[in-house]
Structure formats: structure tokens, C-alpha cells
Amino acid sequence: MSTDGTFTYNGGKVDPGERQNLRYGISETYLGDPVRIPVTIINGERSGPTVFLSAAAHGDELNGIEVVREVAFEWDLSNLAGTLVCLPVMNVPGFLAQQRYLPIYDRDLNRSFPGREDSTSAKRMAARIFDNFVAPCDFGLDFHTSTRGRTNMLHVRADMSDEAVERLARAFGSNVIIDSEGSDGILRTEATRVGIPTVTVEMGEAHRFQRGLIDDALDGVESVFAEYELLDTSAVRWPGWRTVIDDANEKTWIRADAGGIVDMHHERGSLVREGERICTLTNPFKDDNVAVQAPFTGLLVGVLENPVVYPGNPLCHLVELEPDVRRVVEREQTAAIEPKTE
């Protein structure tokens, strides 16, 4: 951002009080045609922070696309204090092919940030996105879903050792925050390293819009905007209960020890107790059933959707809860299944 509040990128600028929709070139196809990503920049008349909302770094992860589009085009941003940079589809080649990775040697765009202009195709794309639309920002929210065949409950992934990231993660207002620094090349990791606090928001599954999760994520964005005073029409959200998973012993991926067909007995977000059957592995004849039990009492943050597995494939993502949080979750889930009386 310039000193007069103008947002600038290589090839253009957006003055205070202006909105700009553009298709920004980040690469070229085999035929030499441009690869362009859609970008919307809303620069408020009032001064404030610059924030990016990004989605579809993995081309088949669609829920976040709708979150970013609705904020950009359905919210009343006439009184915005600051600048909003909306990147609804970063991985355009993957989006067009409806696959997770760039269809150019199957490279992962979300392992390529901050990128390099003289490196691989993925890192060149990442550099143009990062340098033009992430680097000028003060913080960011990057939306993802689980990979194909699995689904996640809404949660935030963040490096909670960074105070600025912790503030952002808590402001989003999700029940679950998974504390991790993140791998090299991930957008949130690389942005945070250069002083742009960023969190990943995980929600649902690939290849679909899931309205309930989209609405919950929009509530989270509204809460963040209230925390940083971008909008003065909302309040910071308290989700009712919250757990921060910050120890390797408090979370585990449970994996299949045998190949077969999976009968999942619980949905994402369910509380399961130690020793309780999470799912059953069977063969085509149903004569060799294998029960998969919870190693501890915890919350199913993610579960398998595709009901077939090889040995070693993940079945679910289980996180342990502190006793006081577990009691709140137990009451909440019990109330949800109890019949209502007049």
C-alpha cells in the first residue's frame, strides 16, 4: 500500500473508494495463451488494514470459492475501513481440470509459495500471486477443504506461537484450532514468515458447495472483520466452546491396517469415547469384519467419505479434548439428539 492509501500491483492500482475486478496473468498455456486468475480489490474510503481472502489453491476445493465471492459481491462494503483483496480461484489450471494439483507435472501450488520468478512453473505462478496480492497485505485467511474422499469439520490451522496469528485464529471463532507451524511452501506459513499473519480455514470436502459450512465460514470472516475494525456492523464471535490442539499426543490420524470396504459409524464433528467403534472394515463377503476403535475419547475433526481403502489409508482424524471442553461438547451433542417435548 502507498502512503495515500492506494493499493498497487504490477500493472495497476486501486484508489481509496474504488473497486476493481481483474483477470491477472500469472502464466501461459502450452499454446502461449495467458493463464489468468480472477482478483477483486475493494479499497475502502476509510483507512484500515489490508486483508486477503484466498481460495482454491487446490483446484478441486470449492467451498472457499463461494465464501470469497459472497464477501466480495454480496456484502455491503460501502463503509469498509481498509482494503480487501479477494482471490477466489488461485489455481485456475487445476480448477478448470477439477483436480487438486496443477496439471503441469502435478505440482502443488500450496507447496510453492512465496515462489520464484526464475524457477518451476508452479513457483512462478506462486510468485506472481504472492508478490502482487499477498505481500501488500496486513493479514490473510486462506480457505481449503479436505482432499478428495475425506471431509473436515470447520476448523482453523495456525501457528499459535505467533501472537499476531493467534489473535487472528481466535477472532475467526471456530470451535477447533489446530496449532502447527505449517510446512515450507504453504501460503499461511510463508506469509506469516514475512510478517503477514495468515491462517488456514479447513471446511468440508472437495468437489462441492456445502451451504452450512459456507455460512459458518462467512460468520468467521465477519468476526475477523469486527476484530480488526474493517466493518463496524458486527461483533467478534464466541463459538460457545473452543479447543486448541497444540500437542502431537492430542491428535492422531487413524489408518486402516487392512484393505477393504469401510462402514463409518460416525460423522465429522462427532464425539467418540475410548474403545468405541468408529468404523468397521469389511471384505466383499462380509465374513472378516475388523472393528476400528477409538484409542482415546476425542472429536472426529475429519472422516473418510470414500468407503474403500488400502492398508495405510487414513480413516479419520481424531483430536483429544480437555475434560471441561469435553463436557460441554457432550452436553451439546446430547441436546441435539434428544427428542423435544411440548
Tab-separated table of C-alpha atoms in Angstrom:
chain	number	residue	atom	x	y	z
A	1	MET	CA	0.000	0.000	0.000
A	2	SER	CA	1.177	3.503	-0.780
A	3	THR	CA	1.166	6.301	1.786
A	4	ASP	CA	-2.012	7.797	0.290
A	5	GLY	CA	-3.948	4.526	0.717
A	6	THR	CA	-3.718	3.422	-2.924
A	7	PHE	CA	-3.361	-0.324	-3.472
A	8	THR	CA	-0.815	-1.018	-6.189
A	9	TYR	CA	0.157	-4.148	-8.065
A	10	ASN	CA	2.343	-4.728	-11.097
A	11	GLY	CA	0.242	-3.249	-13.871
A	12	GLY	CA	-2.355	-1.277	-11.977
A	13	LYS	CA	-3.656	0.447	-8.878
A	14	VAL	CA	-6.888	0.828	-6.912
A	15	ASP	CA	-7.519	4.181	-5.230
A	16	PRO	CA	-9.457	4.645	-1.972
A	17	GLY	CA	-13.185	4.366	-2.626
A	18	GLU	CA	-12.699	2.235	-5.746
A	19	ARG	CA	-13.430	-1.394	-6.605
A	20	GLN	CA	-11.660	-3.299	-9.359
A	21	ASN	CA	-12.339	-6.716	-10.891
A	22	LEU	CA	-9.493	-8.061	-12.994
A	23	ARG	CA	-8.138	-11.224	-14.525
A	24	TYR	CA	-4.441	-11.165	-13.745
A	25	GLY	CA	-1.955	-13.089	-15.872
A	26	ILE	CA	0.271	-15.476	-13.905
A	27	SER	CA	1.458	-17.885	-16.609
A	28	GLU	CA	0.878	-19.195	-20.130
A	29	THR	CA	-0.519	-22.434	-21.563
A	30	TYR	CA	1.285	-24.808	-23.936
A	31	LEU	CA	-0.239	-22.753	-26.767
A	32	GLY	CA	1.061	-19.492	-25.369
A	33	ASP	CA	-2.363	-18.295	-24.220
A	34	PRO	CA	-2.441	-16.422	-20.907
A	35	VAL	CA	-3.392	-18.135	-17.648
A	36	ARG	CA	-5.302	-15.522	-15.656
A	37	ILE	CA	-6.683	-15.633	-12.117
A	38	PRO	CA	-9.756	-13.630	-11.043
A	39	VAL	CA	-8.998	-10.907	-8.496
A	40	THR	CA	-11.343	-8.411	-6.850
A	41	ILE	CA	-9.891	-5.494	-4.899
A	42	ILE	CA	-12.132	-3.262	-2.789
A	43	ASN	CA	-10.339	-0.227	-1.386
A	44	GLY	CA	-12.443	1.476	1.281
A	45	GLU	CA	-12.713	5.229	1.627
A	46	ARG	CA	-11.760	4.900	5.295
A	47	SER	CA	-8.238	3.862	6.292
A	48	GLY	CA	-7.662	0.464	7.834
A	49	PRO	CA	-5.815	-2.831	7.366
A	50	THR	CA	-5.335	-4.610	4.054
A	51	VAL	CA	-6.543	-8.217	4.143
A	52	PHE	CA	-6.557	-11.006	1.578
A	53	LEU	CA	-9.124	-13.794	1.294
A	54	SER	CA	-7.886	-16.666	-0.871
A	55	ALA	CA	-9.314	-19.987	-2.011
A	56	ALA	CA	-8.773	-22.875	-4.426
A	57	ALA	CA	-5.006	-23.120	-4.129
A	58	HIS	CA	-6.088	-26.702	-4.711
A	59	GLY	CA	-8.278	-26.628	-7.780
A	60	ASP	CA	-10.986	-29.043	-6.572
A	61	GLU	CA	-11.588	-27.311	-3.210
A	62	LEU	CA	-14.739	-25.315	-3.885
A	63	ASN	CA	-16.293	-24.248	-0.559
A	64	GLY	CA	-13.842	-21.388	-0.067
A	65	ILE	CA	-14.563	-20.038	-3.551
A	66	GLU	CA	-18.136	-19.311	-2.527
A	67	VAL	CA	-17.036	-17.720	0.759
A	68	VAL	CA	-14.715	-15.293	-1.039
A	69	ARG	CA	-17.265	-14.499	-3.765
A	70	GLU	CA	-20.051	-13.771	-1.293
A	71	VAL	CA	-17.883	-11.424	0.762
A	72	ALA	CA	-16.814	-9.578	-2.395
A	73	PHE	CA	-20.168	-9.327	-4.146
A	74	GLU	CA	-22.975	-9.820	-1.623
A	75	TRP	CA	-21.742	-7.998	1.475
A	76	ASP	CA	-22.304	-4.288	1.962
A	77	LEU	CA	-18.737	-2.987	1.895
A	78	SER	CA	-19.634	0.665	1.333
A	79	ASN	CA	-18.299	1.563	4.779
A	80	LEU	CA	-15.193	-0.648	4.620
A	81	ALA	CA	-12.241	0.643	6.639
A	82	GLY	CA	-9.243	-0.727	4.794
A	83	THR	CA	-8.668	-2.779	1.672
A	84	LEU	CA	-9.958	-6.215	0.765
A	85	VAL	CA	-8.090	-8.409	-1.757
A	86	CYS	CA	-10.227	-11.346	-2.919
A	87	LEU	CA	-8.577	-14.295	-4.677
A	88	PRO	CA	-11.392	-16.834	-5.156
A	89	VAL	CA	-9.542	-19.178	-7.543
A	90	MET	CA	-5.749	-19.154	-7.294
A	91	ASN	CA	-5.152	-22.469	-9.056
A	92	VAL	CA	-7.015	-21.771	-12.293
A	93	PRO	CA	-5.485	-24.680	-14.276
A	94	GLY	CA	-6.416	-27.122	-11.510
A	95	PHE	CA	-9.878	-25.594	-11.203
A	96	LEU	CA	-10.525	-25.989	-14.933
A	97	ALA	CA	-9.409	-29.631	-14.754
A	98	GLN	CA	-11.237	-30.121	-11.415
A	99	GLN	CA	-8.186	-31.649	-9.816
A	100	ARG	CA	-6.188	-30.819	-6.711
A	101	TYR	CA	-2.802	-30.051	-8.236
A	102	LEU	CA	-1.629	-28.014	-11.166
A	103	PRO	CA	-1.995	-30.226	-14.265
A	104	ILE	CA	1.634	-29.394	-15.077
A	105	TYR	CA	3.696	-32.275	-13.691
A	106	ASP	CA	1.139	-32.494	-10.825
A	107	ARG	CA	2.827	-29.758	-8.802
A	108	ASP	CA	1.161	-28.469	-5.638
A	109	LEU	CA	0.629	-24.700	-5.782
A	110	ASN	CA	0.237	-24.677	-1.992
A	111	ARG	CA	3.759	-26.013	-1.564
A	112	SER	CA	5.230	-23.414	-3.928
A	113	PHE	CA	4.922	-20.093	-2.052
A	114	PRO	CA	6.374	-17.495	-1.883
A	115	GLY	CA	7.556	-18.596	-5.298
A	116	ARG	CA	10.402	-17.562	-7.589
A	117	GLU	CA	10.234	-15.891	-10.966
A	118	ASP	CA	13.134	-17.965	-12.339
A	119	SER	CA	12.040	-21.377	-11.051
A	120	THR	CA	9.398	-24.005	-11.873
A	121	SER	CA	6.046	-23.135	-13.434
A	122	ALA	CA	4.316	-23.582	-10.068
A	123	LYS	CA	6.779	-21.292	-8.269
A	124	ARG	CA	6.472	-18.650	-10.989
A	125	MET	CA	2.686	-18.654	-10.591
A	126	ALA	CA	3.038	-18.527	-6.817
A	127	ALA	CA	5.466	-15.609	-7.022
A	128	ARG	CA	3.117	-13.505	-9.132
A	129	ILE	CA	0.218	-14.173	-6.777
A	130	PHE	CA	2.311	-13.614	-3.651
A	131	ASP	CA	4.233	-10.519	-4.751
A	132	ASN	CA	1.234	-8.676	-6.166
A	133	PHE	CA	-1.663	-9.603	-3.911
A	134	VAL	CA	-0.358	-11.143	-0.665
A	135	ALA	CA	2.788	-9.164	0.140
A	136	PRO	CA	0.953	-5.786	0.340
A	137	CYS	CA	-1.461	-7.161	2.985
A	138	ASP	CA	-1.512	-6.979	6.765
A	139	PHE	CA	-3.090	-10.422	7.309
A	140	GLY	CA	-4.981	-13.115	5.442
A	141	LEU	CA	-7.438	-16.024	5.508
A	142	ASP	CA	-6.744	-18.946	3.172
A	143	PHE	CA	-9.704	-21.320	2.638
A	144	HIS	CA	-9.327	-25.053	1.996
A	145	THR	CA	-11.283	-28.295	2.170
A	146	SER	CA	-10.151	-31.818	2.806
A	147	THR	CA	-8.756	-33.772	-0.094
A	148	ARG	CA	-10.966	-35.941	-2.297
A	149	GLY	CA	-12.685	-38.761	-0.427
A	150	ARG	CA	-12.487	-37.142	3.033
A	151	THR	CA	-14.337	-34.367	4.842
A	152	ASN	CA	-13.378	-31.958	7.657
A	153	MET	CA	-15.407	-30.102	10.225
A	154	LEU	CA	-14.818	-26.341	10.106
A	155	HIS	CA	-11.574	-25.553	11.899
A	156	VAL	CA	-8.552	-23.254	11.747
A	157	ARG	CA	-4.911	-24.229	11.366
A	158	ALA	CA	-2.486	-21.656	12.725
A	159	ASP	CA	0.938	-21.135	14.283
A	160	MET	CA	-0.259	-20.145	17.754
A	161	SER	CA	3.290	-19.329	18.902
A	162	ASP	CA	2.977	-16.141	16.833
A	163	GLU	CA	0.892	-13.610	18.802
A	164	ALA	CA	-0.469	-11.909	15.696
A	165	VAL	CA	-1.510	-15.252	14.202
A	166	GLU	CA	-3.080	-16.308	17.491
A	167	ARG	CA	-5.187	-13.144	17.531
A	168	LEU	CA	-6.402	-13.833	14.001
A	169	ALA	CA	-7.139	-17.506	14.676
A	170	ARG	CA	-9.173	-16.756	17.787
A	171	ALA	CA	-11.025	-13.922	16.052
A	172	PHE	CA	-12.335	-16.335	13.407
A	173	GLY	CA	-14.306	-18.064	16.148
A	174	SER	CA	-14.085	-21.756	15.217
A	175	ASN	CA	-14.538	-24.456	17.849
A	176	VAL	CA	-11.253	-26.139	16.931
A	177	ILE	CA	-7.843	-24.597	16.289
A	178	ILE	CA	-5.014	-26.939	15.309
A	179	ASP	CA	-1.705	-25.375	16.271
A	180	SER	CA	1.091	-26.061	13.799
A	181	GLU	CA	3.807	-24.034	12.146
A	182	GLY	CA	2.939	-25.476	8.746
A	183	SER	CA	5.165	-26.943	6.060
A	184	ASP	CA	7.501	-24.967	3.843
A	185	GLY	CA	5.770	-23.590	0.764
A	186	ILE	CA	2.290	-23.362	2.288
A	187	LEU	CA	0.726	-19.937	1.814
A	188	ARG	CA	-0.028	-19.370	5.503
A	189	THR	CA	3.475	-20.441	6.535
A	190	GLU	CA	5.307	-18.278	4.032
A	191	ALA	CA	3.086	-15.227	4.507
A	192	THR	CA	3.491	-15.423	8.279
A	193	ARG	CA	7.287	-15.669	7.919
A	194	VAL	CA	7.394	-12.298	6.187
A	195	GLY	CA	5.167	-10.597	8.742
A	196	ILE	CA	1.704	-11.196	7.251
A	197	PRO	CA	-0.222	-13.238	9.863
A	198	THR	CA	-2.233	-15.858	7.975
A	199	VAL	CA	-4.352	-18.845	8.954
A	200	THR	CA	-5.800	-21.751	7.013
A	201	VAL	CA	-9.533	-22.383	7.309
A	202	GLU	CA	-10.471	-26.026	6.643
A	203	MET	CA	-14.077	-26.833	5.803
A	204	GLY	CA	-15.813	-29.861	4.326
A	205	GLU	CA	-14.871	-31.847	1.258
A	206	ALA	CA	-13.694	-31.302	-2.298
A	207	HIS	CA	-15.843	-31.024	-5.444
A	208	ARG	CA	-18.924	-29.429	-3.878
A	209	PHE	CA	-20.538	-26.420	-2.227
A	210	GLN	CA	-21.712	-27.206	1.328
A	211	ARG	CA	-24.060	-24.431	2.332
A	212	GLY	CA	-23.937	-24.915	6.101
A	213	LEU	CA	-20.145	-24.807	6.200
A	214	ILE	CA	-20.030	-21.813	3.851
A	215	ASP	CA	-22.412	-19.900	6.129
A	216	ASP	CA	-20.346	-20.775	9.209
A	217	ALA	CA	-17.172	-19.619	7.455
A	218	LEU	CA	-18.861	-16.348	6.482
A	219	ASP	CA	-19.688	-15.836	10.169
A	220	GLY	CA	-15.985	-16.334	10.878
A	221	VAL	CA	-14.964	-13.735	8.290
A	222	GLU	CA	-17.463	-11.290	9.756
A	223	SER	CA	-15.995	-11.904	13.205
A	224	VAL	CA	-12.469	-11.216	11.909
A	225	PHE	CA	-13.642	-8.004	10.265
A	226	ALA	CA	-15.116	-6.927	13.595
A	227	GLU	CA	-11.901	-7.741	15.485
A	228	TYR	CA	-9.811	-5.607	13.122
A	229	GLU	CA	-12.493	-2.930	12.709
A	230	LEU	CA	-12.862	-3.290	8.950
A	231	LEU	CA	-16.626	-3.158	9.452
A	232	ASP	CA	-18.433	-1.702	12.442
A	233	THR	CA	-21.707	-3.591	11.925
A	234	SER	CA	-20.721	-6.894	13.537
A	235	ALA	CA	-19.312	-8.340	16.745
A	236	VAL	CA	-16.421	-10.690	17.404
A	237	ARG	CA	-17.751	-14.250	17.533
A	238	TRP	CA	-17.557	-16.602	20.514
A	239	PRO	CA	-18.270	-20.169	19.321
A	240	GLY	CA	-19.556	-21.422	22.685
A	241	TRP	CA	-16.554	-23.686	23.259
A	242	ARG	CA	-13.056	-23.835	21.847
A	243	THR	CA	-10.132	-26.224	21.956
A	244	VAL	CA	-6.598	-25.519	20.770
A	245	ILE	CA	-4.841	-28.719	19.768
A	246	ASP	CA	-1.178	-27.960	20.370
A	247	ASP	CA	0.464	-31.272	21.246
A	248	ALA	CA	1.267	-34.221	18.986
A	249	ASN	CA	-0.213	-36.579	21.580
A	250	GLU	CA	-3.585	-34.827	21.369
A	251	LYS	CA	-4.257	-35.675	17.728
A	252	THR	CA	-3.861	-38.676	15.508
A	253	TRP	CA	-4.732	-39.980	12.093
A	254	ILE	CA	-6.204	-43.436	12.454
A	255	ARG	CA	-5.232	-45.537	9.446
A	256	ALA	CA	-6.514	-48.777	8.016
A	257	ASP	CA	-4.474	-51.873	8.842
A	258	ALA	CA	-6.269	-53.858	6.155
A	259	GLY	CA	-7.752	-53.164	2.775
A	260	GLY	CA	-11.484	-53.305	2.279
A	261	ILE	CA	-14.811	-51.515	2.377
A	262	VAL	CA	-15.453	-49.063	5.218
A	263	ASP	CA	-18.676	-48.736	7.174
A	264	MET	CA	-18.276	-45.415	9.012
A	265	HIS	CA	-20.410	-45.203	12.167
A	266	HIS	CA	-19.912	-41.517	12.990
A	267	GLU	CA	-19.988	-38.194	11.155
A	268	ARG	CA	-17.401	-35.410	11.195
A	269	GLY	CA	-17.675	-33.400	14.403
A	270	SER	CA	-18.859	-36.375	16.472
A	271	LEU	CA	-17.500	-37.095	19.937
A	272	VAL	CA	-16.365	-40.708	20.281
A	273	ARG	CA	-15.303	-42.402	23.501
A	274	GLU	CA	-12.260	-44.536	24.150
A	275	GLY	CA	-12.910	-48.070	22.921
A	276	GLU	CA	-15.974	-47.065	20.903
A	277	ARG	CA	-16.203	-48.411	17.376
A	278	ILE	CA	-15.526	-45.632	14.865
A	279	CYS	CA	-15.903	-47.759	11.763
A	280	THR	CA	-15.813	-51.313	10.508
A	281	LEU	CA	-13.621	-52.688	7.731
A	282	THR	CA	-15.202	-55.500	5.707
A	283	ASN	CA	-14.446	-57.558	2.627
A	284	PRO	CA	-16.923	-58.175	-0.249
A	285	PHE	CA	-18.296	-61.270	1.543
A	286	LYS	CA	-18.706	-59.545	4.947
A	287	ASP	CA	-17.094	-62.560	6.616
A	288	ASP	CA	-13.987	-60.853	8.010
A	289	ASN	CA	-15.164	-57.693	9.774
A	290	VAL	CA	-12.493	-55.619	11.541
A	291	ALA	CA	-13.627	-53.075	14.149
A	292	VAL	CA	-11.641	-49.848	14.348
A	293	GLN	CA	-11.886	-48.420	17.854
A	294	ALA	CA	-11.084	-45.007	19.283
A	295	PRO	CA	-7.728	-45.081	21.124
A	296	PHE	CA	-8.919	-42.207	23.324
A	297	THR	CA	-12.020	-40.081	23.829
A	298	GLY	CA	-11.981	-37.301	21.286
A	299	LEU	CA	-13.547	-35.329	18.477
A	300	LEU	CA	-13.639	-36.504	14.866
A	301	VAL	CA	-12.304	-33.452	13.043
A	302	GLY	CA	-12.130	-35.366	9.768
A	303	VAL	CA	-13.595	-38.619	8.460
A	304	LEU	CA	-13.438	-40.760	5.354
A	305	GLU	CA	-16.120	-40.214	2.693
A	306	ASN	CA	-14.858	-42.625	0.040
A	307	PRO	CA	-15.706	-46.048	1.575
A	308	VAL	CA	-12.804	-48.072	0.106
A	309	VAL	CA	-9.257	-48.240	1.439
A	310	TYR	CA	-5.866	-49.844	1.022
A	311	PRO	CA	-3.794	-50.647	4.124
A	312	GLY	CA	-2.357	-47.381	5.432
A	313	ASN	CA	-5.102	-45.133	4.054
A	314	PRO	CA	-6.454	-42.635	6.618
A	315	LEU	CA	-9.851	-43.372	8.131
A	316	CYS	CA	-10.342	-40.393	10.427
A	317	HIS	CA	-8.625	-37.503	12.210
A	318	LEU	CA	-9.229	-37.720	15.965
A	319	VAL	CA	-8.293	-34.972	18.445
A	320	GLU	CA	-8.315	-35.201	22.229
A	321	LEU	CA	-10.313	-32.686	24.273
A	322	GLU	CA	-9.629	-31.282	27.699
A	323	PRO	CA	-12.143	-32.557	30.297
A	324	ASP	CA	-14.044	-29.272	30.672
A	325	VAL	CA	-14.347	-28.851	26.896
A	326	ARG	CA	-15.397	-32.484	26.509
A	327	ARG	CA	-18.235	-31.996	28.991
A	328	VAL	CA	-19.531	-29.001	27.023
A	329	VAL	CA	-19.387	-30.953	23.761
A	330	GLU	CA	-21.145	-33.926	25.379
A	331	ARG	CA	-23.984	-31.698	26.600
A	332	GLU	CA	-24.242	-30.008	23.206
A	333	GLN	CA	-24.380	-33.250	21.238
A	334	THR	CA	-26.746	-34.911	23.698
A	335	ALA	CA	-29.137	-31.965	23.437
A	336	ALA	CA	-29.017	-32.177	19.645
A	337	ILE	CA	-30.250	-35.797	19.594
A	338	GLU	CA	-32.753	-35.703	22.464
A	339	PRO	CA	-36.406	-35.507	21.315
A	340	LYS	CA	-38.067	-32.181	22.010
A	341	THR	CA	-41.234	-32.108	24.097
A	342	GLU	CA	-44.006	-29.537	24.273
